[in-house]
Amino acid sequence: MALIVKKFGGSSVADAKKVFNVANLIVEDYKKGNDVIVVVSAQGDTTDDLIAKAKEINPKNPSKREMDMLLSAGEQISISLLAMAIETMGCPVISLLGWQAGFNTDSHHTIARIKNINGERLKSEIEKKKIVIVAGFQGLNKYDDVTTLGRGGSDTSAVAIAAALKADLCQIYTDVDGVYTADPRKVSTAQKMDEICYDEMLELATLGAQVLNNRSVEMAKKYNVELEVRSSLEPHKSGTIVKEIVKMEKTLIKGVAKDNNVASISIVELQDKPGIAFKIFNKLAQAKINVDIILQSIGRNNTKDITFTVSQDNREAAVAVIENLKDSLAFREVTFDENVSKVSIVGAGMESNPGVAAKMFEALSDAGINIRMISTSEIKVSVLIDEKFADAAVIAVHDKFVN
Ligand code: ADP
Ligand code: ASP
Ligand code: MG
């Protein structure tokens, strides 16, 4: 007998038929004598639909507290429907909202972090031999207000339960049968990996491979929770294991990822003197804006340009921060571009293999794609390119390395 945490994403519970399909999988494990805790996301596009509803009422700035109140409703629907499906199959079951399941978070509404899980309720329901269905993506802050964990956050909810209750298995079921070398919906030659290590998975997830939420991988690594990514539609097919150490493979890179949620911001003709970069990036940090790639031009006539990227959600706020510095910094203008995309390769093997970046640039050059910015770390190379070439770039780079 094992304690199994199973997480089902929105596409896996999108309609009644899929809810019953998932219910069957859960009951199958339960009837084998296992304890089963299930985490679910909102059905299909429910979260996007709720965001659209908020925009109908307040297109500019609904408070983040109320956004959390609204968005958490999506998961309340899916947990109760799934529990009802399991009831029809004659098994004891209970659905719990995030706060009932003991999820305590910080107060950063819409991007809250889990502080701890009080597992008492979960444990007591399991002891009563109930299947427990938990609403993913949500928790409660110290003021008893509902919070959400950021888009894709249900993966993190599942890993957090697996870590807190020391589960034997943490299975993430989705609409593809594992982690691939690129998004299998975009790249037909993408290959499924049997296993991938936390660090590589974390980079892929952070750089746009949405199959796992990056915070969930971070947490899995921290608490050593082994993850299995599997298909809810082909549940008996083996998936991809995400763990600390994986067997050595010949491939130089593990995968290619794309992120369209990027904007570049340029500050033109800044004074070329010490302290300028500090002032800019310190103000952005104070405004809690994450900056990704930074490029500074060579100084000319005592001026230089600085270009950096942020996520599109932060673009407006970042431009406002820079505009506010105009008097003290005396630059000519600030411009931005949202029609950009970041394409990245990831692989621990590149650290000891020179020429990986050059090979990526060659693939892009052969495809006639211009590179605007570059950033590298030990295990990844990212380029910023025009968004319209992003899919072609992923295919070109993937072909160069994987096939
Ligand atoms: P869920 O609703 O189950 O959370 P998501 O839509 O968040 O599912 O994530 C699954 C999707 O991730 C897949 O449909 C696939 O298109 C996409 N994806 C992107 N990159 C990858 C990759 N490298 N491997 C597998 N899937 C990927
Ligand atoms: N329903 C939330 C979202 O769409 C959480 C999740 O899917 O993990 O982002
Ligand atoms: Mg997801």
PDB file of C-alpha atoms in Angstrom, residues 96-277:
ATOM      1  CA  LEU A  96     -11.360  20.149  -0.130  1.00  0.00           C
ATOM      2  CA  LEU A  97     -10.541  23.740  -1.037  1.00  0.00           C
ATOM      3  CA  GLY A  98      -6.937  24.872  -0.620  1.00  0.00           C
ATOM      4  CA  TRP A  99      -7.501  26.333   2.855  1.00  0.00           C
ATOM      5  CA  GLN A 100      -9.353  23.208   4.027  1.00  0.00           C
ATOM      6  CA  ALA A 101      -6.392  21.144   2.871  1.00  0.00           C
ATOM      7  CA  GLY A 102      -4.095  23.328   5.020  1.00  0.00           C
ATOM      8  CA  PHE A 103      -2.347  25.397   2.332  1.00  0.00           C
ATOM      9  CA  ASN A 104      -0.789  28.450   4.012  1.00  0.00           C
ATOM     10  CA  THR A 105       0.764  30.972   1.642  1.00  0.00           C
ATOM     11  CA  ASP A 106       2.371  34.394   1.725  1.00  0.00           C
ATOM     12  CA  SER A 107       0.284  37.431   0.767  1.00  0.00           C
ATOM     13  CA  HIS A 108       1.504  38.044  -2.795  1.00  0.00           C
ATOM     14  CA  HIS A 109      -1.928  37.784  -4.368  1.00  0.00           C
ATOM     15  CA  THR A 110      -1.964  36.084  -7.820  1.00  0.00           C
ATOM     16  CA  ILE A 111       1.624  34.819  -7.353  1.00  0.00           C
ATOM     17  CA  ALA A 112       1.580  33.576  -3.762  1.00  0.00           C
ATOM     18  CA  ARG A 113       4.157  31.123  -2.493  1.00  0.00           C
ATOM     19  CA  ILE A 114       3.267  28.186  -0.275  1.00  0.00           C
ATOM     20  CA  LYS A 115       4.745  28.661   3.209  1.00  0.00           C
ATOM     21  CA  ASN A 116       3.627  25.360   4.660  1.00  0.00           C
ATOM     22  CA  ILE A 117       0.884  22.780   4.591  1.00  0.00           C
ATOM     23  CA  ASN A 118      -0.920  21.819   7.746  1.00  0.00           C
ATOM     24  CA  GLY A 119      -1.570  18.212   6.773  1.00  0.00           C
ATOM     25  CA  GLU A 120      -3.896  17.305   9.690  1.00  0.00           C
ATOM     26  CA  ARG A 121      -7.143  17.394   7.716  1.00  0.00           C
ATOM     27  CA  LEU A 122      -5.632  15.553   4.754  1.00  0.00           C
ATOM     28  CA  LYS A 123      -4.271  12.855   7.079  1.00  0.00           C
ATOM     29  CA  SER A 124      -7.515  12.450   8.957  1.00  0.00           C
ATOM     30  CA  GLU A 125      -9.542  12.024   5.748  1.00  0.00           C
ATOM     31  CA  ILE A 126      -7.023   9.484   4.483  1.00  0.00           C
ATOM     32  CA  GLU A 127      -7.264   7.623   7.805  1.00  0.00           C
ATOM     33  CA  LYS A 128     -11.026   7.452   7.239  1.00  0.00           C
ATOM     34  CA  LYS A 129     -10.137   5.697   3.969  1.00  0.00           C
ATOM     35  CA  LYS A 130     -11.475   8.495   1.837  1.00  0.00           C
ATOM     36  CA  ILE A 131     -10.173   9.541  -1.548  1.00  0.00           C
ATOM     37  CA  VAL A 132      -9.278  13.211  -1.091  1.00  0.00           C
ATOM     38  CA  ILE A 133      -9.721  15.681  -3.952  1.00  0.00           C
ATOM     39  CA  VAL A 134      -7.896  18.973  -3.380  1.00  0.00           C
ATOM     40  CA  ALA A 135      -8.310  22.251  -5.284  1.00  0.00           C
ATOM     41  CA  GLY A 136      -4.953  23.096  -6.824  1.00  0.00           C
ATOM     42  CA  PHE A 137      -3.565  26.609  -7.372  1.00  0.00           C
ATOM     43  CA  GLN A 138      -4.943  28.114  -4.150  1.00  0.00           C
ATOM     44  CA  GLY A 139      -4.244  28.726  -0.477  1.00  0.00           C
ATOM     45  CA  LEU A 140      -4.898  31.101   2.378  1.00  0.00           C
ATOM     46  CA  ASN A 141      -2.690  33.925   3.671  1.00  0.00           C
ATOM     47  CA  LYS A 142      -2.215  34.980   7.291  1.00  0.00           C
ATOM     48  CA  TYR A 143      -5.177  37.364   7.033  1.00  0.00           C
ATOM     49  CA  ASP A 144      -7.465  34.451   6.033  1.00  0.00           C
ATOM     50  CA  ASP A 145      -7.719  35.745   2.464  1.00  0.00           C
ATOM     51  CA  VAL A 146      -7.717  33.342  -0.458  1.00  0.00           C
ATOM     52  CA  THR A 147      -4.581  33.478  -2.606  1.00  0.00           C
ATOM     53  CA  THR A 148      -3.571  31.818  -5.873  1.00  0.00           C
ATOM     54  CA  LEU A 149      -0.150  30.503  -6.804  1.00  0.00           C
ATOM     55  CA  GLY A 150       0.294  31.884 -10.341  1.00  0.00           C
ATOM     56  CA  ARG A 151      -0.713  30.319 -13.658  1.00  0.00           C
ATOM     57  CA  GLY A 152      -0.026  26.621 -13.827  1.00  0.00           C
ATOM     58  CA  GLY A 153       0.206  26.557 -10.024  1.00  0.00           C
ATOM     59  CA  SER A 154      -1.682  23.302  -9.487  1.00  0.00           C
ATOM     60  CA  ASP A 155       1.486  21.377 -10.294  1.00  0.00           C
ATOM     61  CA  THR A 156       3.069  23.082  -7.286  1.00  0.00           C
ATOM     62  CA  SER A 157       0.082  22.231  -5.087  1.00  0.00           C
ATOM     63  CA  ALA A 158       0.557  18.560  -5.927  1.00  0.00           C
ATOM     64  CA  VAL A 159       4.292  18.565  -5.247  1.00  0.00           C
ATOM     65  CA  ALA A 160       3.726  20.436  -1.968  1.00  0.00           C
ATOM     66  CA  ILE A 161       1.304  17.756  -0.736  1.00  0.00           C
ATOM     67  CA  ALA A 162       3.644  14.976  -1.848  1.00  0.00           C
ATOM     68  CA  ALA A 163       6.501  16.636   0.071  1.00  0.00           C
ATOM     69  CA  ALA A 164       4.467  17.433   3.201  1.00  0.00           C
ATOM     70  CA  LEU A 165       2.956  13.955   3.495  1.00  0.00           C
ATOM     71  CA  LYS A 166       6.023  12.104   2.195  1.00  0.00           C
ATOM     72  CA  ALA A 167       4.016  10.449  -0.561  1.00  0.00           C
ATOM     73  CA  ASP A 168       5.429   7.427  -2.324  1.00  0.00           C
ATOM     74  CA  LEU A 169       4.489   8.717  -5.785  1.00  0.00           C
ATOM     75  CA  CYS A 170       3.634  12.091  -7.313  1.00  0.00           C
ATOM     76  CA  GLN A 171       2.063  11.707 -10.734  1.00  0.00           C
ATOM     77  CA  ILE A 172       1.308  14.720 -12.936  1.00  0.00           C
ATOM     78  CA  TYR A 173      -1.254  13.735 -15.561  1.00  0.00           C
ATOM     79  CA  THR A 174      -1.654  16.009 -18.567  1.00  0.00           C
ATOM     80  CA  ASP A 175      -2.660  15.954 -22.236  1.00  0.00           C
ATOM     81  CA  VAL A 176       0.715  14.708 -23.525  1.00  0.00           C
ATOM     82  CA  ASP A 177       2.434  11.498 -22.450  1.00  0.00           C
ATOM     83  CA  GLY A 178       5.596  12.997 -21.001  1.00  0.00           C
ATOM     84  CA  VAL A 179       8.264  15.635 -21.328  1.00  0.00           C
ATOM     85  CA  TYR A 180       9.581  15.966 -24.878  1.00  0.00           C
ATOM     86  CA  THR A 181      12.671  17.550 -26.411  1.00  0.00           C
ATOM     87  CA  ALA A 182      10.342  20.345 -27.627  1.00  0.00           C
ATOM     88  CA  ASP A 183       6.601  21.008 -27.462  1.00  0.00           C
ATOM     89  CA  PRO A 184       5.235  17.920 -29.272  1.00  0.00           C
ATOM     90  CA  ARG A 185       2.280  19.975 -30.520  1.00  0.00           C
ATOM     91  CA  LYS A 186       4.636  22.294 -32.383  1.00  0.00           C
ATOM     92  CA  VAL A 187       7.556  20.059 -33.345  1.00  0.00           C
ATOM     93  CA  SER A 188       6.528  16.770 -34.936  1.00  0.00           C
ATOM     94  CA  THR A 189       9.990  15.255 -34.522  1.00  0.00           C
ATOM     95  CA  ALA A 190      10.161  15.964 -30.778  1.00  0.00           C
ATOM     96  CA  GLN A 191      11.210  12.920 -28.763  1.00  0.00           C
ATOM     97  CA  LYS A 192       9.868  11.775 -25.437  1.00  0.00           C
ATOM     98  CA  MET A 193      12.406  11.486 -22.635  1.00  0.00           C
ATOM     99  CA  ASP A 194      12.258   8.559 -20.215  1.00  0.00           C
ATOM    100  CA  GLU A 195      13.815  10.731 -17.543  1.00  0.00           C
ATOM    101  CA  ILE A 196      15.194  14.197 -16.962  1.00  0.00           C
ATOM    102  CA  CYS A 197      17.012  15.721 -13.977  1.00  0.00           C
ATOM    103  CA  TYR A 198      15.525  18.500 -11.857  1.00  0.00           C
ATOM    104  CA  ASP A 199      17.970  21.177 -13.026  1.00  0.00           C
ATOM    105  CA  GLU A 200      17.316  20.631 -16.716  1.00  0.00           C
ATOM    106  CA  MET A 201      13.568  20.372 -16.164  1.00  0.00           C
ATOM    107  CA  LEU A 202      13.640  23.541 -14.104  1.00  0.00           C
ATOM    108  CA  GLU A 203      15.360  25.444 -16.907  1.00  0.00           C
ATOM    109  CA  LEU A 204      12.992  24.064 -19.550  1.00  0.00           C
ATOM    110  CA  ALA A 205       9.955  24.961 -17.428  1.00  0.00           C
ATOM    111  CA  THR A 206      11.290  28.444 -16.669  1.00  0.00           C
ATOM    112  CA  LEU A 207      12.083  29.045 -20.333  1.00  0.00           C
ATOM    113  CA  GLY A 208       8.578  28.251 -21.522  1.00  0.00           C
ATOM    114  CA  ALA A 209       7.948  24.472 -21.574  1.00  0.00           C
ATOM    115  CA  GLN A 210       4.621  24.714 -19.770  1.00  0.00           C
ATOM    116  CA  VAL A 211       4.254  20.960 -19.259  1.00  0.00           C
ATOM    117  CA  LEU A 212       5.439  21.531 -15.673  1.00  0.00           C
ATOM    118  CA  ASN A 213       5.251  24.738 -13.707  1.00  0.00           C
ATOM    119  CA  ASN A 214       8.777  25.865 -12.789  1.00  0.00           C
ATOM    120  CA  ARG A 215       7.990  26.378  -9.103  1.00  0.00           C
ATOM    121  CA  SER A 216       6.760  22.809  -8.885  1.00  0.00           C
ATOM    122  CA  VAL A 217      10.101  21.556 -10.181  1.00  0.00           C
ATOM    123  CA  GLU A 218      11.966  23.836  -7.792  1.00  0.00           C
ATOM    124  CA  MET A 219       9.973  22.403  -4.910  1.00  0.00           C
ATOM    125  CA  ALA A 220      10.361  18.816  -6.134  1.00  0.00           C
ATOM    126  CA  LYS A 221      14.143  19.310  -6.183  1.00  0.00           C
ATOM    127  CA  LYS A 222      14.191  20.921  -2.743  1.00  0.00           C
ATOM    128  CA  TYR A 223      12.210  18.125  -1.095  1.00  0.00           C
ATOM    129  CA  ASN A 224      13.462  15.353  -3.374  1.00  0.00           C
ATOM    130  CA  VAL A 225      10.012  14.450  -4.687  1.00  0.00           C
ATOM    131  CA  GLU A 226      10.301  12.272  -7.772  1.00  0.00           C
ATOM    132  CA  LEU A 227       7.730  13.312 -10.399  1.00  0.00           C
ATOM    133  CA  GLU A 228       6.121  11.246 -13.108  1.00  0.00           C
ATOM    134  CA  VAL A 229       4.603  13.150 -16.030  1.00  0.00           C
ATOM    135  CA  ARG A 230       1.961  10.980 -17.707  1.00  0.00           C
ATOM    136  CA  SER A 231      -0.998  11.168 -20.070  1.00  0.00           C
ATOM    137  CA  SER A 232      -4.519  11.072 -18.639  1.00  0.00           C
ATOM    138  CA  LEU A 233      -5.768   9.862 -22.014  1.00  0.00           C
ATOM    139  CA  GLU A 234      -3.251   7.028 -22.324  1.00  0.00           C
ATOM    140  CA  PRO A 235      -2.775   6.415 -18.590  1.00  0.00           C
ATOM    141  CA  HIS A 236      -1.026   3.077 -18.824  1.00  0.00           C
ATOM    142  CA  LYS A 237       1.723   4.357 -21.089  1.00  0.00           C
ATOM    143  CA  SER A 238       4.936   5.114 -19.215  1.00  0.00           C
ATOM    144  CA  GLY A 239       5.730   8.801 -18.967  1.00  0.00           C
ATOM    145  CA  THR A 240       8.786  10.839 -18.007  1.00  0.00           C
ATOM    146  CA  ILE A 241      10.419  10.672 -14.589  1.00  0.00           C
ATOM    147  CA  VAL A 242      11.852  13.897 -13.184  1.00  0.00           C
ATOM    148  CA  LYS A 243      14.498  13.206 -10.537  1.00  0.00           C
ATOM    149  CA  GLU A 244      17.930  14.186  -9.194  1.00  0.00           C
ATOM    150  CA  ILE A 245      20.271  12.040 -11.249  1.00  0.00           C
ATOM    151  CA  VAL A 246      19.526  10.515 -14.615  1.00  0.00           C
ATOM    152  CA  LYS A 247      21.543   8.151 -16.741  1.00  0.00           C
ATOM    153  CA  MET A 248      24.039   9.783 -19.079  1.00  0.00           C
ATOM    154  CA  GLU A 249      22.778  10.310 -22.579  1.00  0.00           C
ATOM    155  CA  LYS A 250      24.675  11.041 -25.732  1.00  0.00           C
ATOM    156  CA  THR A 251      22.543  14.022 -26.636  1.00  0.00           C
ATOM    157  CA  LEU A 252      24.158  17.387 -26.128  1.00  0.00           C
ATOM    158  CA  ILE A 253      20.962  19.207 -25.259  1.00  0.00           C
ATOM    159  CA  LYS A 254      17.818  18.025 -23.512  1.00  0.00           C
ATOM    160  CA  GLY A 255      15.310  20.309 -25.115  1.00  0.00           C
ATOM    161  CA  VAL A 256      14.258  23.471 -26.885  1.00  0.00           C
ATOM    162  CA  ALA A 257      11.757  25.860 -25.296  1.00  0.00           C
ATOM    163  CA  LYS A 258       9.975  28.987 -26.439  1.00  0.00           C
ATOM    164  CA  ASP A 259       8.528  31.839 -24.421  1.00  0.00           C
ATOM    165  CA  ASN A 260       6.278  34.414 -26.107  1.00  0.00           C
ATOM    166  CA  ASN A 261       5.444  36.195 -22.868  1.00  0.00           C
ATOM    167  CA  VAL A 262       8.417  38.526 -23.301  1.00  0.00           C
ATOM    168  CA  ALA A 263       8.798  42.241 -23.974  1.00  0.00           C
ATOM    169  CA  SER A 264      12.003  44.145 -24.655  1.00  0.00           C
ATOM    170  CA  ILE A 265      12.479  47.669 -23.338  1.00  0.00           C
ATOM    171  CA  SER A 266      15.158  50.054 -24.609  1.00  0.00           C
ATOM    172  CA  ILE A 267      16.439  53.179 -22.920  1.00  0.00           C
ATOM    173  CA  VAL A 268      18.019  55.289 -25.638  1.00  0.00           C
ATOM    174  CA  GLU A 269      20.951  57.676 -25.233  1.00  0.00           C
ATOM    175  CA  LEU A 270      21.631  57.356 -21.536  1.00  0.00           C
ATOM    176  CA  GLN A 271      24.581  59.173 -20.023  1.00  0.00           C
ATOM    177  CA  ASP A 272      27.656  56.932 -20.085  1.00  0.00           C
ATOM    178  CA  LYS A 273      28.831  57.230 -16.459  1.00  0.00           C
ATOM    179  CA  PRO A 274      29.076  55.052 -13.338  1.00  0.00           C
ATOM    180  CA  GLY A 275      25.926  54.264 -11.358  1.00  0.00           C
ATOM    181  CA  ILE A 276      23.386  54.482 -14.173  1.00  0.00           C
ATOM    182  CA  ALA A 277      22.700  50.736 -14.475  1.00  0.00           C
TER     183      ALA A 277
END
